[in-house]
Coordinates of C-alpha atoms and ligand atoms in Angstrom, one line a residue:
X1 CA -19.0 -6.8 -6.8
X2 CA -20.8 -3.6 -6.1
X3 CA -19.0 -0.3 -6.6
X4 CA -20.5 3.0 -5.6
X5 CA -19.1 6.2 -7.0
X6 CA -19.5 9.8 -6.2
X7 CA -18.1 12.0 -8.9
X8 CA -16.9 15.4 -7.8
X9 CA -17.9 18.2 -10.2
X10 CA -15.1 20.5 -9.0
X11 CA -12.6 18.9 -11.3
X12 CA -14.3 20.5 -14.3
X13 CA -14.2 23.8 -12.6
X14 CA -10.4 23.5 -11.9
X15 CA -8.9 21.3 -14.6
X16 CA -5.3 22.2 -13.8
X17 CA -5.5 21.2 -10.1
X18 CA -4.1 17.9 -9.1
X19 CA -6.7 15.4 -8.2
X20 CA -6.8 12.4 -5.9
X21 CA -9.0 9.2 -6.2
X22 CA -9.9 7.6 -2.9
X23 CA -10.5 3.9 -3.4
X24 CA -11.7 2.1 -0.3
X25 CA -11.1 -1.7 -0.2
X26 CA -11.9 -3.0 3.3
X27 CA -10.2 -6.3 2.8
X28 CA -9.9 -8.5 5.9
X29 CA -9.6 -12.0 4.5
X30 CA -5.9 -11.6 3.9
X31 CA -5.3 -11.8 7.7
X32 CA -6.9 -13.2 10.8
X33 CA -8.3 -10.0 12.1
X34 CA -11.7 -8.9 10.7
X35 CA -11.2 -5.4 12.3
X36 CA -9.0 -4.4 9.4
X37 CA -12.2 -4.0 7.3
X38 CA -13.0 -0.9 9.4
X39 CA -9.8 0.9 8.2
X40 CA -11.2 3.1 5.4
X41 CA -14.1 4.2 7.7
X42 CA -11.8 5.1 10.5
X43 CA -9.5 7.1 8.2
X44 CA -12.5 9.1 7.0
X45 CA -13.7 9.7 10.5
X46 CA -10.2 11.0 11.3
X47 CA -10.7 13.6 8.6
X48 CA -8.9 12.1 5.6
X49 CA -11.2 13.6 2.9
X50 CA -11.3 17.1 4.4
X51 CA -7.5 17.2 5.0
X52 CA -6.7 16.2 1.5
X53 CA -9.1 18.8 0.1
X54 CA -7.6 21.4 2.4
X55 CA -4.2 20.7 0.7
X56 CA -5.7 21.9 -2.5
X57 CA -6.6 18.6 -4.2
X58 CA -9.8 17.8 -5.9
X59 CA -11.3 14.5 -5.0
X60 CA -11.9 13.0 -8.5
X61 CA -13.7 9.9 -7.2
X62 CA -14.6 8.1 -4.1
X63 CA -15.1 4.4 -4.6
X64 CA -16.3 1.9 -2.0
X65 CA -15.4 -1.5 -3.2
X66 CA -17.7 -4.2 -1.8
X67 CA -15.9 -6.9 0.1
X68 CA -17.8 -10.2 0.8
X69 CA -18.7 -10.5 4.4
X70 CA -19.0 -14.3 4.6
X71 CA -15.9 -15.9 6.2
X72 CA -14.0 -18.0 3.7
X73 CA -12.3 -21.2 4.5
X74 CA -9.1 -23.0 3.7
X75 CA -9.3 -24.6 0.4
X76 CA -8.1 -28.2 -0.1
X77 CA -6.2 -27.3 -3.2
X78 CA -4.2 -24.4 -1.9
X79 CA -2.5 -23.5 1.4
X80 CA -3.3 -19.8 0.8
X81 CA -6.6 -18.7 2.3
X82 CA -9.5 -16.9 0.6
X83 CA -7.8 -16.6 -2.8
X84 CA -11.0 -16.5 -4.9
X85 CA -12.5 -13.8 -2.7
X86 CA -9.3 -11.7 -2.6
X87 CA -8.9 -12.2 -6.4
X88 CA -12.3 -10.8 -7.1
X89 CA -11.8 -7.7 -5.0
X90 CA -8.3 -7.3 -6.5
X91 CA -9.8 -7.2 -10.0
X92 CA -12.3 -4.4 -9.1
X93 CA -9.5 -2.5 -7.3
X94 CA -7.1 -2.9 -10.2
X95 CA -9.7 -1.4 -12.6
X96 CA -10.3 1.5 -10.3
X97 CA -6.5 2.2 -9.9
X98 CA -5.9 2.0 -13.7
X99 CA -8.9 4.3 -14.4
X100 CA -7.7 6.8 -11.7
X101 CA -4.2 7.0 -13.2
X102 CA -5.6 7.3 -16.7
X103 CA -7.6 10.4 -15.6
X104 CA -4.4 11.9 -14.1
X105 CA -5.4 11.4 -10.4
X106 CA -3.2 10.1 -7.7
X107 CA -4.7 6.8 -6.8
X108 CA -5.0 6.1 -3.0
X109 CA -6.1 2.7 -2.0
X110 CA -7.4 2.6 1.6
X111 CA -7.3 -0.8 3.3
X112 CA -8.0 -3.1 4.7
X113 CA -5.3 -5.6 5.0
X114 CA -2.2 -5.7 2.8
X115 CA -3.6 -8.3 0.4
X116 CA -5.0 -5.0 -1.1
X117 CA -1.6 -4.5 -2.8
X118 CA -2.2 -7.4 -5.2
X119 CA -5.0 -5.4 -6.9
X120 CA -3.6 -1.9 -6.6
X121 CA -0.1 -2.9 -7.9
X122 CA -1.7 -4.9 -10.7
X123 CA -3.8 -1.8 -11.7
X124 CA -0.8 0.5 -11.6
X125 CA 1.4 -2.0 -13.5
X126 CA -1.2 -2.3 -16.3
X127 CA -1.3 1.6 -16.6
X128 CA 2.5 1.8 -17.2
X129 CA 2.7 -1.3 -19.3
X130 CA 0.1 0.0 -21.7
X131 CA 2.2 3.2 -22.1
X132 CA 5.4 1.2 -22.4
X133 CA 6.8 2.9 -19.4
X134 CA 8.4 1.6 -16.2
X135 CA 7.5 2.3 -12.6
X136 CA 9.1 1.7 -9.2
X137 CA 7.8 0.5 -5.9
X138 CA 8.7 1.5 -2.4
X139 CA 7.0 -0.8 0.2
X140 CA 7.1 0.2 3.8
X141 CA 6.5 -2.7 6.2
X142 CA 7.7 -4.4 9.4
X143 CA 7.3 -7.6 7.4
X144 CA 8.5 -8.8 4.1
X145 CA 5.0 -9.8 2.7
X146 CA 7.1 -12.0 0.4
X147 CA 5.8 -15.4 1.4
X148 CA 4.5 -17.9 -1.0
X149 CA 1.7 -20.4 -0.1
X150 CA 4.5 -22.9 0.4
X151 CA 6.6 -20.8 2.8
X152 CA 3.8 -19.1 4.7
X153 CA 3.4 -20.4 8.2
X154 CA -0.2 -19.0 8.3
X155 CA -1.6 -19.2 4.8
X156 CA -2.6 -15.5 5.1
X157 CA -2.5 -13.7 1.8
X158 CA -1.7 -10.3 3.4
X159 CA 1.8 -11.8 3.9
X160 CA 2.1 -12.7 0.2
X161 CA 1.3 -9.5 -1.7
X162 CA 4.9 -8.5 -2.7
X163 CA 5.7 -12.1 -3.8
X164 CA 2.6 -12.2 -5.9
X165 CA 3.4 -8.9 -7.5
X166 CA 6.9 -10.2 -8.3
X167 CA 5.4 -13.3 -10.0
X168 CA 5.6 -15.8 -7.2
X169 CA 2.7 -17.6 -5.5
X170 CA -0.9 -18.7 -6.2
X171 CA -1.3 -18.4 -10.0
X172 CA -4.8 -17.1 -9.7
X173 CA -3.4 -13.9 -8.1
X174 CA 0.0 -13.9 -9.9
X175 CA -1.8 -13.9 -13.3
X176 CA -4.4 -11.3 -12.5
X177 CA -5.1 -9.1 -15.6
X178 CA -3.3 -11.7 -17.7
X179 CA 0.3 -10.7 -17.3
X180 CA 3.1 -11.3 -14.8
X181 CA 5.2 -10.2 -13.0
X182 CA 3.7 -6.8 -12.1
X183 CA 7.0 -5.4 -10.8
X184 CA 10.5 -5.0 -11.9
X185 CA 12.6 -6.4 -9.0
X186 CA 15.5 -4.0 -9.9
X187 CA 13.1 -1.1 -9.1
X188 CA 11.5 -2.6 -6.0
X189 CA 12.5 -1.6 -2.5
X190 CA 11.4 -2.7 1.0
X191 CA 11.9 -0.3 3.9
X192 CA 11.6 -0.9 7.6
X193 CA 11.6 -4.7 7.8
X194 CA 12.4 -6.4 11.1
X195 CA 10.1 -9.5 11.3
X196 CA 10.7 -12.0 8.5
X197 CA 9.8 -15.7 8.1
X198 CA 12.7 -18.0 7.2
X199 CA 11.4 -18.6 3.7
X200 CA 11.2 -14.9 3.1
X201 CA 14.9 -14.2 3.6
X202 CA 15.6 -16.8 0.9
X203 CA 13.1 -15.3 -1.6
X204 CA 14.4 -11.7 -1.0
X205 CA 17.9 -12.9 -1.9
X206 CA 16.6 -14.9 -4.9
X207 CA 14.4 -12.2 -6.5
X208 CA 17.1 -9.5 -6.0
X209 CA 15.0 -6.7 -4.6
X210 CA 16.7 -4.1 -2.3
X211 CA 15.6 -4.4 1.4
X212 CA 16.4 -1.8 4.0
X213 CA 16.0 -3.2 7.5
X214 CA 15.4 -1.2 10.7
X215 CA 19.1 -1.7 11.4
X216 CA 19.9 0.1 8.2
X217 CA 17.6 3.0 9.3
X218 CA 19.3 3.0 12.7
X219 CA 22.8 3.0 11.2
X220 CA 22.4 5.4 8.3
X221 CA 19.3 7.4 9.2
X222 CA 16.0 7.6 7.3
X223 CA 17.2 10.4 5.0
X224 CA 20.1 8.3 3.7
X225 CA 17.9 5.2 3.3
X226 CA 15.3 7.1 1.4
X227 CA 17.8 8.8 -0.9
X228 CA 19.1 5.3 -1.7
X229 CA 15.6 3.9 -2.1
X230 CA 14.7 6.7 -4.5
X231 CA 17.9 6.1 -6.5
X232 CA 16.8 2.5 -7.0
X233 CA 13.0 2.7 -7.3
X234 CA 12.9 6.1 -8.9
X235 CA 15.6 5.6 -11.6
X236 CA 14.2 6.2 -15.1
X237 CA 10.6 5.6 -14.1
X238 CA 7.4 7.4 -15.1
X239 CA 6.1 7.0 -11.6
X240 CA 6.3 5.4 -8.2
X241 CA 3.8 3.2 -6.3
X242 CA 4.1 3.6 -2.5
X243 CA 2.7 0.7 -0.4
X244 CA 2.5 1.9 3.2
X245 CA 1.8 -0.7 5.8
X246 CA 1.4 1.3 8.9
X247 CA 2.9 -1.5 11.0
X248 CA 6.2 -0.2 9.7
X249 CA 5.9 2.2 12.6
X250 CA 6.5 1.3 16.2
X251 CA 3.5 -0.1 17.9
X252 CA 4.0 2.4 20.7
X253 CA 2.8 5.2 18.4
X254 CA 0.6 3.0 16.1
X255 CA -1.1 0.4 18.2
X256 CA -4.0 -0.1 15.8
X257 CA -2.5 -2.8 13.7
X258 CA -3.1 -6.5 13.4
X259 CA 0.5 -7.7 13.4
X260 CA 2.6 -5.3 15.6
X261 CA 6.4 -5.7 15.7
X262 CA 8.6 -3.9 18.2
X263 CA 11.4 -1.7 17.2
X264 CA 9.8 0.2 14.4
X265 CA 10.0 3.6 12.6
X266 CA 9.1 6.7 14.7
X267 CA 6.8 9.5 13.6
X268 CA 9.5 11.9 12.6
X269 CA 11.3 9.3 10.5
X270 CA 8.1 8.4 8.8
X271 CA 7.2 12.0 8.2
X272 CA 10.6 12.7 6.7
X273 CA 10.4 9.6 4.4
X274 CA 7.0 10.7 3.1
X275 CA 8.1 14.3 2.6
X276 CA 11.0 13.1 0.6
X277 CA 8.6 11.1 -1.6
X278 CA 6.5 14.1 -2.2
X279 CA 9.5 16.2 -3.1
X280 CA 10.5 13.5 -5.7
X281 CA 7.3 14.3 -7.6
X282 CA 7.2 10.7 -8.6
X283 CA 4.4 9.3 -6.5
X284 CA 1.3 8.4 -8.6
X285 CA -0.3 5.7 -6.4
X286 CA -0.4 4.9 -2.7
X287 CA -1.7 2.1 -0.5
X288 CA -2.5 2.8 3.1
X289 CA -3.1 -0.5 4.8
X290 CA -3.4 -2.6 8.0
X291 CA -5.1 0.0 10.2
X292 CA -7.2 -2.1 12.6
X293 CA -9.6 0.3 14.4
X294 CA -10.7 -2.5 16.8
X295 CA -7.1 -2.6 18.2
X296 CA -6.5 1.2 18.1
X297 CA -6.3 3.5 21.1
X298 CA -9.0 6.2 20.7
X299 CA -8.3 6.5 17.0
X300 CA -4.6 7.5 17.7
X301 CA -3.3 5.4 14.8
X302 CA -6.0 6.6 12.4
X303 CA -5.2 10.3 13.1
X304 CA -1.5 9.7 12.8
X305 CA -1.9 7.9 9.5
X306 CA -4.0 10.8 8.1
X307 CA -1.3 13.2 9.2
X308 CA 1.4 11.2 7.5
X309 CA -0.6 10.9 4.3
X310 CA -0.9 14.7 4.2
X311 CA 2.9 14.9 4.2
X312 CA 3.1 12.4 1.3
X313 CA 0.8 14.8 -0.5
X314 CA 2.7 17.9 0.1
X315 CA 2.0 19.2 3.6
X316 CA 5.0 21.1 4.9
X317 CA 6.0 22.2 8.4
X318 CA 6.6 25.8 7.4
Ligands
LIG401 MN1 2.3 -5.6 5.1

């Protein structure tokens, strides 16, 4: 696995400024659309690095994790696809996330499909575990991503990342870094779900995580939902991991995703949610996943995603 790094010397010049690590992991084997591998490049073309710098952050590291470009096949011994390849990328990403958190940077993992969360959450979990501290997770998604190889209709690992992180699924991913589970279910929250597989409903009930559906957002408003999400995931924690699957938003505004689901979050709701996360001062690591530039409309989704990420990092309207 090749990793290229560009260290930014400005951190030494401004030791008290907050820094951000940008970790590109162009995973595509977690789903059926190879275009997801172009996500990190499209976010950078849309001005991601410049916009984060303009907010006053130093970019402590930019890492491009090498993802194999051979197409993997179903294995006879597992209904989950491409597990060895995803596991290898996950290990590299986990190391980068842990190292970024150790140096005090906000770790931002740029996908790529949502199988990326297996590695990023593992890396974050190891960081808190070694410090004997706890952390919470807020996972924005149209889908549950809580399938196991047995319940998944497709075998696609991008629909299994939350289950893996909670200790369920293919052992090669569940046991990454030698410990499991990576998450405390009592501090794990799903927001925005509206498209679940039958097996996922059962698993959500069994593991006891909190799930806010689109109906909850419609009934109570995003502000209320996020207040409750922060009460759960942010209670007595040293930090929060935010896993943002951009398909949580409505495909009318974010068409560049592999698995669109109608009836999603609008731009103002998403901006509010991310502003509230910034105000909490708890966010230490972020995934931005499932942008598929091949399906986008003139980079509309990429630009909107960069704008939202800015709000998660402190951009204000006034
Ligand atoms: Mn997802």
